[in-house]
GROMACS .gro file of C-alpha atoms in nm:
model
  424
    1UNK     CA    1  -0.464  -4.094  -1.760
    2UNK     CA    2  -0.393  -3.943  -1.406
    3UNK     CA    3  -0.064  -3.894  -1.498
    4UNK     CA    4  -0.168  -3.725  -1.806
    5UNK     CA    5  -0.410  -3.476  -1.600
    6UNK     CA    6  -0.188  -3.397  -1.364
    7UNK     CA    7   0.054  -3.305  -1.659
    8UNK     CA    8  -0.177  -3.106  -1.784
    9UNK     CA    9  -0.279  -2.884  -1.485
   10UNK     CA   10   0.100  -2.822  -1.428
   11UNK     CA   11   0.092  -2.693  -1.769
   12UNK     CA   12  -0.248  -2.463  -1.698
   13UNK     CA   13  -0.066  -2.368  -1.359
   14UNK     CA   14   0.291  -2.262  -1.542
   15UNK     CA   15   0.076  -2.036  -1.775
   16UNK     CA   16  -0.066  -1.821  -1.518
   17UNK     CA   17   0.178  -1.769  -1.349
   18UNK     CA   18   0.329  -1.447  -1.440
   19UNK     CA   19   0.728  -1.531  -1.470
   20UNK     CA   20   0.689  -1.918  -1.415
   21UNK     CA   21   1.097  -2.002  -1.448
   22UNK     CA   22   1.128  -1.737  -1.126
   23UNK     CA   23   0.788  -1.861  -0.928
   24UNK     CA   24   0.749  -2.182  -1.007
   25UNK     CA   25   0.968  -2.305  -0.687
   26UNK     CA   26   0.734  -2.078  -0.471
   27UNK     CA   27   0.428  -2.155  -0.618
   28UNK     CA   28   0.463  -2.524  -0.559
   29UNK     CA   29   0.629  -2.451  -0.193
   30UNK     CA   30   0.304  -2.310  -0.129
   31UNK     CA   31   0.093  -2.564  -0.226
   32UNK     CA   32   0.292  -2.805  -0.018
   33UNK     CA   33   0.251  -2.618   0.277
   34UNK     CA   34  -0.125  -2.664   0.230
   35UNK     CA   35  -0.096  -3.004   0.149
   36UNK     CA   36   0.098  -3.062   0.505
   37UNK     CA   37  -0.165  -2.839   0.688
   38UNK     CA   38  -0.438  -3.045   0.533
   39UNK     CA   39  -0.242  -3.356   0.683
   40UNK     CA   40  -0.224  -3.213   1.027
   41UNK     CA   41  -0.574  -3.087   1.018
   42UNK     CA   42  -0.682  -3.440   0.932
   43UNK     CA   43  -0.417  -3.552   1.235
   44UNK     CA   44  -0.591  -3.295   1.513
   45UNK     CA   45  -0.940  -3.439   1.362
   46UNK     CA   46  -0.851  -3.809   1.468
   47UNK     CA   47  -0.747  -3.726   1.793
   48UNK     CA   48  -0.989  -3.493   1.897
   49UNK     CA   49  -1.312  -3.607   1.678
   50UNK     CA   50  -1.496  -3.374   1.479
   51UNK     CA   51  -1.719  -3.244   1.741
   52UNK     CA   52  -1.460  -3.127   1.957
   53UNK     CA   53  -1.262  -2.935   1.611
   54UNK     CA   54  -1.587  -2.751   1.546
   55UNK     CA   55  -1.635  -2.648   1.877
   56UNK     CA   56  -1.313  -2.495   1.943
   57UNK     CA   57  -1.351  -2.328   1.586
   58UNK     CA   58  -1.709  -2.168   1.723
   59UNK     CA   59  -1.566  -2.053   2.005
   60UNK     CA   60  -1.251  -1.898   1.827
   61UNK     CA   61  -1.467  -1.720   1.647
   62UNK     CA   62  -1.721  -1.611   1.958
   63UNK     CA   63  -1.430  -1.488   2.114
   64UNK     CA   64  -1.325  -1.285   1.821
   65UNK     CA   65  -1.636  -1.096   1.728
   66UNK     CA   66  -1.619  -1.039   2.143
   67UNK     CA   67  -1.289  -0.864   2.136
   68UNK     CA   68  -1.407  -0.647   1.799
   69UNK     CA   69  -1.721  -0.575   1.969
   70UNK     CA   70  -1.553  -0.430   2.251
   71UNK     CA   71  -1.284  -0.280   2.085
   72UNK     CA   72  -1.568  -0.114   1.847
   73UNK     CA   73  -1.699   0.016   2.187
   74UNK     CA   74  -1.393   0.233   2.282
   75UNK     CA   75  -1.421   0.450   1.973
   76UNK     CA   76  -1.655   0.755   1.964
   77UNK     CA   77  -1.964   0.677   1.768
   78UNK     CA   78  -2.061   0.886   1.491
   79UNK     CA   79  -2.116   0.902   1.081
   80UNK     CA   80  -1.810   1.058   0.860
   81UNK     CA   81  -1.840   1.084   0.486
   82UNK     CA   82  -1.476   1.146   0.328
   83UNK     CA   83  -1.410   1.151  -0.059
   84UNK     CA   84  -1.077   1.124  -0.246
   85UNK     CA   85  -0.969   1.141  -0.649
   86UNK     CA   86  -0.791   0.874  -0.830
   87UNK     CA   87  -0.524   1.073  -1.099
   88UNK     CA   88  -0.688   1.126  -1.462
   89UNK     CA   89  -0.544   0.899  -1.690
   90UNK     CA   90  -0.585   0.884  -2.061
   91UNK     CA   91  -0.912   0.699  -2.074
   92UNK     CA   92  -1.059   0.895  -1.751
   93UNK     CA   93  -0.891   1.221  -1.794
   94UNK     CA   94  -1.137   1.405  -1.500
   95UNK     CA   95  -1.040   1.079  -1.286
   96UNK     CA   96  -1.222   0.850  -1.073
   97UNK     CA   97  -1.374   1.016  -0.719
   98UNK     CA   98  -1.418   0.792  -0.483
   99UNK     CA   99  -1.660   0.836  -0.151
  100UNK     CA  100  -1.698   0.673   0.152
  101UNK     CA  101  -1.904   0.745   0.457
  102UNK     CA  102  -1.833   0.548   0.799
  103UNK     CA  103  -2.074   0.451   1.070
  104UNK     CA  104  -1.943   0.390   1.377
  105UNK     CA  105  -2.243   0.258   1.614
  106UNK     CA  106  -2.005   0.232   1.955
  107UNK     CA  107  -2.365   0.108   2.171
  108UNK     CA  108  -2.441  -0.211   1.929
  109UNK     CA  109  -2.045  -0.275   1.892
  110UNK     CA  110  -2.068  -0.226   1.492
  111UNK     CA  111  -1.872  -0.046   1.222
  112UNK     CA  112  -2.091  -0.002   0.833
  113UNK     CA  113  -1.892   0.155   0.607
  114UNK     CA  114  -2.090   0.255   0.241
  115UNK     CA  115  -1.889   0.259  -0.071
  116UNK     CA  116  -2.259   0.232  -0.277
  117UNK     CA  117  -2.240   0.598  -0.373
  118UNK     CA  118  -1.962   0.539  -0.633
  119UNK     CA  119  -1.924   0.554  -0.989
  120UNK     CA  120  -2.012   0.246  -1.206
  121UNK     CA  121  -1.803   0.017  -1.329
  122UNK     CA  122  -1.541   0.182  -1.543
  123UNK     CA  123  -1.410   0.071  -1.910
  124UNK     CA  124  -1.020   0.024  -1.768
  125UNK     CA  125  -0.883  -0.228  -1.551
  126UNK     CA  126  -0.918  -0.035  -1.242
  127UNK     CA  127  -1.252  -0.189  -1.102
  128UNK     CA  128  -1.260  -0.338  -0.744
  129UNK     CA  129  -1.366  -0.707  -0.732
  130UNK     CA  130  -1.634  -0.802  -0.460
  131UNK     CA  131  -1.345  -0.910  -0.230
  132UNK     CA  132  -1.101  -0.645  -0.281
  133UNK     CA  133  -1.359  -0.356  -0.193
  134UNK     CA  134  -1.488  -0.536   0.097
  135UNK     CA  135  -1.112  -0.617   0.211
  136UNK     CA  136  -0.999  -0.253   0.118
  137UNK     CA  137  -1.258  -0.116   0.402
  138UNK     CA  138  -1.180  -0.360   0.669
  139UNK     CA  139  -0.854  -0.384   0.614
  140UNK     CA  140  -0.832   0.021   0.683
  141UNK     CA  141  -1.088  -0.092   1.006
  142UNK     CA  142  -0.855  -0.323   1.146
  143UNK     CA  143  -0.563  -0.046   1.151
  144UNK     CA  144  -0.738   0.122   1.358
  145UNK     CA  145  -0.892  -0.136   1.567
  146UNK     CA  146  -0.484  -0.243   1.653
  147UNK     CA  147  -0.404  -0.612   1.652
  148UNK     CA  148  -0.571  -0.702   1.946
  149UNK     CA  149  -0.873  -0.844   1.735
  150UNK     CA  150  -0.807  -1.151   1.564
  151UNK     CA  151  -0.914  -1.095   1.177
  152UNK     CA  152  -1.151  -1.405   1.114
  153UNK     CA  153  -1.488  -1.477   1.044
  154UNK     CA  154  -1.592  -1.395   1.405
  155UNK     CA  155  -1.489  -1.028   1.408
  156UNK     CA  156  -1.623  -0.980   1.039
  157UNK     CA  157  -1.940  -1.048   1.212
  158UNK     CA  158  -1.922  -0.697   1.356
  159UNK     CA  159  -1.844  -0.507   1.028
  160UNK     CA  160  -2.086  -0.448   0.711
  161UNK     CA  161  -1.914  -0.354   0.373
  162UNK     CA  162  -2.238  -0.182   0.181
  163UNK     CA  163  -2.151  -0.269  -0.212
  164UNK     CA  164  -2.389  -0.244  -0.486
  165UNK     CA  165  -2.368  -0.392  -0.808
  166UNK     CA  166  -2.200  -0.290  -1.118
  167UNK     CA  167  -1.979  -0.038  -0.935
  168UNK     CA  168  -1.633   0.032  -0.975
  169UNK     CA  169  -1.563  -0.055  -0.620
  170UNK     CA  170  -1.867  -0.265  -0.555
  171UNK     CA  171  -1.950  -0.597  -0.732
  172UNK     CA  172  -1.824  -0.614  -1.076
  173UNK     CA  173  -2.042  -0.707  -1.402
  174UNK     CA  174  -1.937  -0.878  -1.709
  175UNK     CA  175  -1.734  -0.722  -1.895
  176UNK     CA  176  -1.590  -0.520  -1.689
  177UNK     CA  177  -1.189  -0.599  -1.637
  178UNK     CA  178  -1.043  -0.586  -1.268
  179UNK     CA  179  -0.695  -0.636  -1.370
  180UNK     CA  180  -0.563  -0.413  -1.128
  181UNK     CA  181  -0.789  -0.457  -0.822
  182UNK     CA  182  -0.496  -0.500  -0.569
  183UNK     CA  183  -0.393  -0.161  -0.588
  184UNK     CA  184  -0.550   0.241  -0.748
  185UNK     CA  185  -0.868   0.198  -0.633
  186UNK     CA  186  -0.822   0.014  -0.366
  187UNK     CA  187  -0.564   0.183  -0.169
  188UNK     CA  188  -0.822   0.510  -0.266
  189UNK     CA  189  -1.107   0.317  -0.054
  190UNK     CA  190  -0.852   0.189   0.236
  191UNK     CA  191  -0.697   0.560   0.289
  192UNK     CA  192  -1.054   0.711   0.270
  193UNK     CA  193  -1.155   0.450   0.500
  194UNK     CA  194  -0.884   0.509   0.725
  195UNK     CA  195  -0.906   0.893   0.758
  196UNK     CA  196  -1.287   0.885   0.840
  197UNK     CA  197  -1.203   0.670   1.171
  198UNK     CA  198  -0.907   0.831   1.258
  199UNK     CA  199  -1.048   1.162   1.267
  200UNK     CA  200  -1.347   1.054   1.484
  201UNK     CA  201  -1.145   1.083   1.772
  202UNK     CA  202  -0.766   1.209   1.870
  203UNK     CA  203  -0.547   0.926   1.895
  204UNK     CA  204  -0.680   0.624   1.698
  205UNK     CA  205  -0.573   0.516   1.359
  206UNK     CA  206  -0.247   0.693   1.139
  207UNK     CA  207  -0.259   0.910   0.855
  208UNK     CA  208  -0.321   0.820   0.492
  209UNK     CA  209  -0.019   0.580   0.286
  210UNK     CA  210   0.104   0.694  -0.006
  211UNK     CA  211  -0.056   0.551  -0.342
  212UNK     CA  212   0.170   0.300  -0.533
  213UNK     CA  213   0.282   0.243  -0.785
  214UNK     CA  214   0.578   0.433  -0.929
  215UNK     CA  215   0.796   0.315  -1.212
  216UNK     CA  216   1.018   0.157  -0.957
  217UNK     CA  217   0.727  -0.090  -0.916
  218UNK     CA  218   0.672  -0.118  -1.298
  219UNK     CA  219   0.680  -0.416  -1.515
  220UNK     CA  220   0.945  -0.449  -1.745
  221UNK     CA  221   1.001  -0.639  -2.059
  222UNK     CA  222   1.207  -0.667  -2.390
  223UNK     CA  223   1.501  -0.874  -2.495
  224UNK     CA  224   1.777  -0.916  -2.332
  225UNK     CA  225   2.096  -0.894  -2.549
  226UNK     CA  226   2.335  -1.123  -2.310
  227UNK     CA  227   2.102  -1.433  -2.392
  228UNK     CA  228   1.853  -1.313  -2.701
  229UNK     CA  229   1.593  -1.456  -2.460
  230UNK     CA  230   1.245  -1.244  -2.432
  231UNK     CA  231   1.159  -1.097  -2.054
  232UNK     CA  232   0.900  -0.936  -1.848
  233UNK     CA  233   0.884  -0.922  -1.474
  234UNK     CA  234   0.787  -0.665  -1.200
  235UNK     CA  235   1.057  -0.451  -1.013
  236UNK     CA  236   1.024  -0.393  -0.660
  237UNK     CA  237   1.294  -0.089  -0.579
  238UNK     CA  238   1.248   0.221  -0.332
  239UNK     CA  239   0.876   0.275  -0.248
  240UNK     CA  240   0.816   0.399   0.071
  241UNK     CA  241   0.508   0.597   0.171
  242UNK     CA  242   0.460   0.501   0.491
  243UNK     CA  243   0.189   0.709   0.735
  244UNK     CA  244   0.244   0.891   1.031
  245UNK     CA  245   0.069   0.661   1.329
  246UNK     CA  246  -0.031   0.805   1.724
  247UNK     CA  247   0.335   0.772   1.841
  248UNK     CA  248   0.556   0.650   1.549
  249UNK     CA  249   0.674   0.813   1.219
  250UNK     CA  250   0.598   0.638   0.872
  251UNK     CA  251   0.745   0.314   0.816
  252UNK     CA  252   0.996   0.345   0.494
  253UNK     CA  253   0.884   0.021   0.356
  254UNK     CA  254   0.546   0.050   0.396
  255UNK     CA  255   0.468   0.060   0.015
  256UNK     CA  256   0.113   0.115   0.048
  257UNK     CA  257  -0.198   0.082   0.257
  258UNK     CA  258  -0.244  -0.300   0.114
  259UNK     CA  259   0.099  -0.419   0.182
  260UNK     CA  260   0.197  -0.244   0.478
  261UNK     CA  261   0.518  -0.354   0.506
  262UNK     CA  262   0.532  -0.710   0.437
  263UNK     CA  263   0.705  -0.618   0.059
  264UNK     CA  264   1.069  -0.733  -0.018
  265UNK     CA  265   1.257  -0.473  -0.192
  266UNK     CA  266   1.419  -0.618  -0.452
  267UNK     CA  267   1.815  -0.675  -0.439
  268UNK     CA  268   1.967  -0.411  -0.683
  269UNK     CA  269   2.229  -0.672  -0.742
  270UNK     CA  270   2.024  -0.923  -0.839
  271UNK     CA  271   1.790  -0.719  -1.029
  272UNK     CA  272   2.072  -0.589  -1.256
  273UNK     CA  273   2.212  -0.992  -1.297
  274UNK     CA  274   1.830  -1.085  -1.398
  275UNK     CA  275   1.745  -0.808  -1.636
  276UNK     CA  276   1.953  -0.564  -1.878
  277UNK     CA  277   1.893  -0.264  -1.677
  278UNK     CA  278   2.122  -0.062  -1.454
  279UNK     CA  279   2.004   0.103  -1.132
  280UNK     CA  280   2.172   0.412  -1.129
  281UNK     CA  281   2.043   0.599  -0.815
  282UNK     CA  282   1.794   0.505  -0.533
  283UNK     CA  283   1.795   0.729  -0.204
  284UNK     CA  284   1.515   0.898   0.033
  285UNK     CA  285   1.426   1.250  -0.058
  286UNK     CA  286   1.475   1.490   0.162
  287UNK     CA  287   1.178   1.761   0.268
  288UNK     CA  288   0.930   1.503   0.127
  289UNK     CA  289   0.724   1.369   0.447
  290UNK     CA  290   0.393   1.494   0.551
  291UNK     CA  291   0.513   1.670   0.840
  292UNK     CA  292   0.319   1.640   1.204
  293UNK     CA  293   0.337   1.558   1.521
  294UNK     CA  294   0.478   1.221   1.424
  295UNK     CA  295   0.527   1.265   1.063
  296UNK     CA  296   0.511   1.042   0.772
  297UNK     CA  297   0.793   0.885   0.569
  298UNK     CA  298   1.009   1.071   0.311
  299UNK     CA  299   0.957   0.980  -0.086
  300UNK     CA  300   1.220   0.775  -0.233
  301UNK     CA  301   1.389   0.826  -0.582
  302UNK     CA  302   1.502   0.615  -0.796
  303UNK     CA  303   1.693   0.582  -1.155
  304UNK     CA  304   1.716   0.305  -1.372
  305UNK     CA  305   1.789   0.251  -1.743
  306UNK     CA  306   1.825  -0.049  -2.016
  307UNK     CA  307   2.140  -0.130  -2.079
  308UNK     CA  308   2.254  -0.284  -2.427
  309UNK     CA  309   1.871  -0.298  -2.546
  310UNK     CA  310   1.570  -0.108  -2.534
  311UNK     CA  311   1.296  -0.211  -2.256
  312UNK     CA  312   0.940  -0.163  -2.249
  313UNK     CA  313   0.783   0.023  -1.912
  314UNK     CA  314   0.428   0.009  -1.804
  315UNK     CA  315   0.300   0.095  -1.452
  316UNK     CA  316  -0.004   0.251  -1.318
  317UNK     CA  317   0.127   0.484  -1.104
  318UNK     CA  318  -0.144   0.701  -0.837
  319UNK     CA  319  -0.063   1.011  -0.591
  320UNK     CA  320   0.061   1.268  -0.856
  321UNK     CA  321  -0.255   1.464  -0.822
  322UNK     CA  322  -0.458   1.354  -0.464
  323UNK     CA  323  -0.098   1.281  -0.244
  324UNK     CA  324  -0.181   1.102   0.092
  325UNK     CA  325  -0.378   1.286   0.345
  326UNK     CA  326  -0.248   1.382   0.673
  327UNK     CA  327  -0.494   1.406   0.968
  328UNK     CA  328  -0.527   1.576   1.315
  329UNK     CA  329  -0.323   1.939   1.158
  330UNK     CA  330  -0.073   1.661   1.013
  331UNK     CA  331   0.003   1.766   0.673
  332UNK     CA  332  -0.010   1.591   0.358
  333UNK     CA  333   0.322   1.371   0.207
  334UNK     CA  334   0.464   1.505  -0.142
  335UNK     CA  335   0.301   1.387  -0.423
  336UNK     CA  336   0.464   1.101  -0.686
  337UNK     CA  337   0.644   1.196  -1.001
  338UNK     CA  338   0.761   0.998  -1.297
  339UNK     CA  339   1.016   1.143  -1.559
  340UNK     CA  340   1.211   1.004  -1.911
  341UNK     CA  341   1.549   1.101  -1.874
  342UNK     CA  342   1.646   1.206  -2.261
  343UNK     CA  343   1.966   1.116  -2.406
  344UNK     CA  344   2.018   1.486  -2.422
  345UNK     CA  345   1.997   1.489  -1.997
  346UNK     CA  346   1.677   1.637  -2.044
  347UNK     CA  347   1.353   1.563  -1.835
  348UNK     CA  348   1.049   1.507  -1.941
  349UNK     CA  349   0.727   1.434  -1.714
  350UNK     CA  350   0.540   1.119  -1.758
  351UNK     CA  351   0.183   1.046  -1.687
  352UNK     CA  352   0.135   0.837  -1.413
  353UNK     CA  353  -0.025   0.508  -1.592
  354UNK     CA  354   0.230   0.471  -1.879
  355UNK     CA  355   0.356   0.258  -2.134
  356UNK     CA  356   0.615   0.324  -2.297
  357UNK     CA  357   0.960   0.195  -2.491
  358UNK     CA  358   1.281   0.295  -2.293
  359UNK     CA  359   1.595   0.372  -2.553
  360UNK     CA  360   1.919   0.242  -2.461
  361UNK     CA  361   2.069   0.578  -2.377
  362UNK     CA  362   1.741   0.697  -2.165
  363UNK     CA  363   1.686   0.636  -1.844
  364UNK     CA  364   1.342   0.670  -1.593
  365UNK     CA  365   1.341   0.835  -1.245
  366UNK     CA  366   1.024   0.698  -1.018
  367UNK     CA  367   0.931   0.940  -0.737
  368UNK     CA  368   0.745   0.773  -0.446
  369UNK     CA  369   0.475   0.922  -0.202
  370UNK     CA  370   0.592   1.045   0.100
  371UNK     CA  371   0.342   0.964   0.418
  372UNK     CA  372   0.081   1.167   0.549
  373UNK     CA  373   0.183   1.298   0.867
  374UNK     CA  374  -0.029   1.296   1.249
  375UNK     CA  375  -0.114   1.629   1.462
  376UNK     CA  376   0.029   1.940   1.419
  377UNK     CA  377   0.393   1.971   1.305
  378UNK     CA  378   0.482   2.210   1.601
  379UNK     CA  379   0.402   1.980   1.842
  380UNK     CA  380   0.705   1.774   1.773
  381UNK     CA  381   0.951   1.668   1.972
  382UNK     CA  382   1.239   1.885   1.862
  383UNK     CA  383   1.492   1.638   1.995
  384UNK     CA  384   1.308   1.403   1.740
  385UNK     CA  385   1.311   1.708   1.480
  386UNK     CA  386   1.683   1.744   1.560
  387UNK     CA  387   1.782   1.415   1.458
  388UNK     CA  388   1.581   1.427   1.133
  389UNK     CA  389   1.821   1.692   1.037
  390UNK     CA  390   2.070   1.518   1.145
  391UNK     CA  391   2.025   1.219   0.956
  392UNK     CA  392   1.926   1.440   0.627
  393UNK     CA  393   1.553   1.380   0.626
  394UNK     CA  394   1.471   1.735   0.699
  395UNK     CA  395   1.660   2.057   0.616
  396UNK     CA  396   1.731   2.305   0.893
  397UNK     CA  397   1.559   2.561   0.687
  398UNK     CA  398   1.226   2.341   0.740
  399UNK     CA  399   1.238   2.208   1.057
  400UNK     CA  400   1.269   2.615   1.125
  401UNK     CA  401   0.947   2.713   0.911
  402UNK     CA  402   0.720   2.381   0.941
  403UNK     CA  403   0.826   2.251   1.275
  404UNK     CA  404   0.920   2.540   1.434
  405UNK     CA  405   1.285   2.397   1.565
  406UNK     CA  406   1.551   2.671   1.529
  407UNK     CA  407   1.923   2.480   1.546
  408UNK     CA  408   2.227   2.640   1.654
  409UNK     CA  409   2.546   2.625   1.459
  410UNK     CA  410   2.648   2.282   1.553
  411UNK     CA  411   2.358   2.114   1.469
  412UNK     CA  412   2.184   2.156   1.821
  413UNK     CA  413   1.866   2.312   1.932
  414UNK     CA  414   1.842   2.652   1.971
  415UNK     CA  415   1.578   2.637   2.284
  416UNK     CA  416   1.552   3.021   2.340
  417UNK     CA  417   1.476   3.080   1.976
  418UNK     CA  418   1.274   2.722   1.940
  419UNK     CA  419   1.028   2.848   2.215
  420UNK     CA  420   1.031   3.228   2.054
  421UNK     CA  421   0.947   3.085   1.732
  422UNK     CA  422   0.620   2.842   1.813
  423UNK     CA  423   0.508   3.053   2.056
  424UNK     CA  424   0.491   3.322   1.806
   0.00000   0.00000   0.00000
């Protein structure tokens, strides 16, 4: 009968699992690796007795709300209401605003932030879960904060997440769906978050991420003619979006506020052995970063199309309309795009939640966010401006008329004219 149980849960476990023949391995890799920290928690537990165990864990987490309570202390206190837009879509054509106002008490070592004066729960799958709203507002906290603050239940002890019920990024009723509460909304509340604290004070935080996700993050499914086998999986190609921080320029595989990095792009080898699609371009755009001081990364584009079948596309695609914000004079990054290539060549422009069915001689291009960028664009280094043209992320005719960096013929700057220029 054990067996028998266990056979079934497997079973219940395969189901859920979105494409169980490709996550299977990792799935039950994970669960091992609890399984052997649940060993040598057991292990530490004999040696040192319980008593000890929970005493170290109440001082780990003393010490933690210590270090967010003084880090909490260095920032200027103050209240900052921000709002944003989520794109219109076909069941919320006006969109979704979003609010948030941020309390920063530096004397009692606390940080409130309200998401309470929200819309309610919405009929789409874009509603927040209770965890994902409260994560989406510290998780923009702790970017600020830096990682000198260990993220446990000590230094949440510091931080209050006001929520209130039945709101799309509060705490969910029945029967509302929150299919898609790792991403939209939630990268809306993070950003927001994130551009209230940073503009409290000069030199804290980064600028907003770009909003995910394009079609080159969009499921895909159909049949695949080499096998006759049915498919569906998730693509994971160019997205950058990457912010604009105090001293560095936007990461290129940041993907979004959520992620931050820790994304693998997917293999275009791979991709195109696993599915019947061809990747026909995938490059950074040029002219596409929120400019700044330090500025934020460049879109990316990419191309893709079926190849020997039809495929169905769905993604749910932000940024088209509200691009990420840049902060400090920092500008804002370029906004997303998605477009059907026709059969005749011909382009059309896509919403960006879509579904639709990709013919075999039509193809999709995904346009990415670029970053928000930090501080005013003129105060750039223009031997960092230089070597953006250089390396084709910025065209001399805009690091001339947004940066203010005038290169000679040779590619060099042009100091005389550089100085004329943002002086004027």
């Amino acid at each position: 009968q054990d067996y028998q149980d266990n056979a079934d849960i497997i079973r219940m476990c395969r189901q859920r699992i979105r494409v169980p023949d490709q996550w299977w391995g990792d799935y039950l890799a994970m669960v091992g690796a609890v399984r052997i920290g649940e060993a040598r928690v057991l292990e530490l537990m004999h040696e040192v007795g319980i008593e000890r165990l929970q005493a170290y864990a109440r001082q780990w987490f003393d010490y933690s709300e210590q270090r967010m309570e003084a880090a909490i202390k260095r920032l200027p206190s103050g209240r900052r209401l921000a709002v944003t837009r989520h794109d219109g879509f076909e069941a919320i054509p006006e969109g979704i605003p979003i609010q948030v106002e941020v309390n920063v008490d530096a004397d009692a070592g606390k940080i409130a932030v309200d998401l309470r004066d929200n819309p309610d729960c919405l009929p789409c799958g874009l509603n927040l879960s209770e965890a994902c709203a409260r994560t989406a507002a510290m998780i923009a906290i702790f970017y600020v904060i830096g990682g000198e603050v260990p993220p446990n239940a000590g230094s949440f002890r510091r931080l209050e997440v006001l929520l209130r019920e039945n709101c799309c990024v509060g705490i969910p009723r029945h029967p509302a769906s929150c299919s898609t509460a790792t991403s939209d909304l939630m990268d809306r509340v993070a950003n927001t978050t994130l551009r209230c604290l940073t503009e409290m004070q000069e030199g804290v935080g980064m600028a907003e991420f770009g909003s995910c996700q394009p079609p080159a993050g969009a499921v895909i499914s159909g049949r695949d003619p080499r096998t006759g086998a049915l498919f569906i999986n998730q693509l994971c190609l160019a997205v950058t979006g990457g912010p604009a921080g105090i001293q560095q320029d936007g990461w290129l595989t940041a993907y979004n506020v959520g992620t931050s990095g820790m994304l693998h792009k997917d293999s275009v080898e791979i991709d195109e052995w696993k599915h019947p699609i061809r990747v026909i371009a995938q490059h950074l755009i040029p002219d596409s970063e929120g400019a700044g001081r330090t500025r934020g990364a460049p879109g990316a584009y990419v191309e893709f199309a079926p190849v020997g079948c039809s495929i169905e596309i769905m993604t749910n695609s932000d940024g088209h309309e509200t691009p990420a914000r840049g902060v400090h004079g920092g500008q804002d990054g370029t906004p997303a795009r998605a477009f059907r290539r026709l059969c005749t060549g011909e382009l059309s422009e896509l919403p960006g939640l879509h579904r639709i069915t990709l013919g075999e001689k039509e193809s999709i291009v995904s346009i990415s966010c670029g970053g928000g960028g930090y501080g005013p664009p003129k105060e750039r280094d223009e031997r960092r401006v230089v070597n953006d043209v250089r390396e084709g992320w910025v065209s001399q005719e805009r690091a001339r008329d947004v940066y203010g960096v005038v290169l000679t013929a040779d590619g060099n700057c042009d100091r005389e004219a550089t100085d004329r220029l943002r002086r004027a």
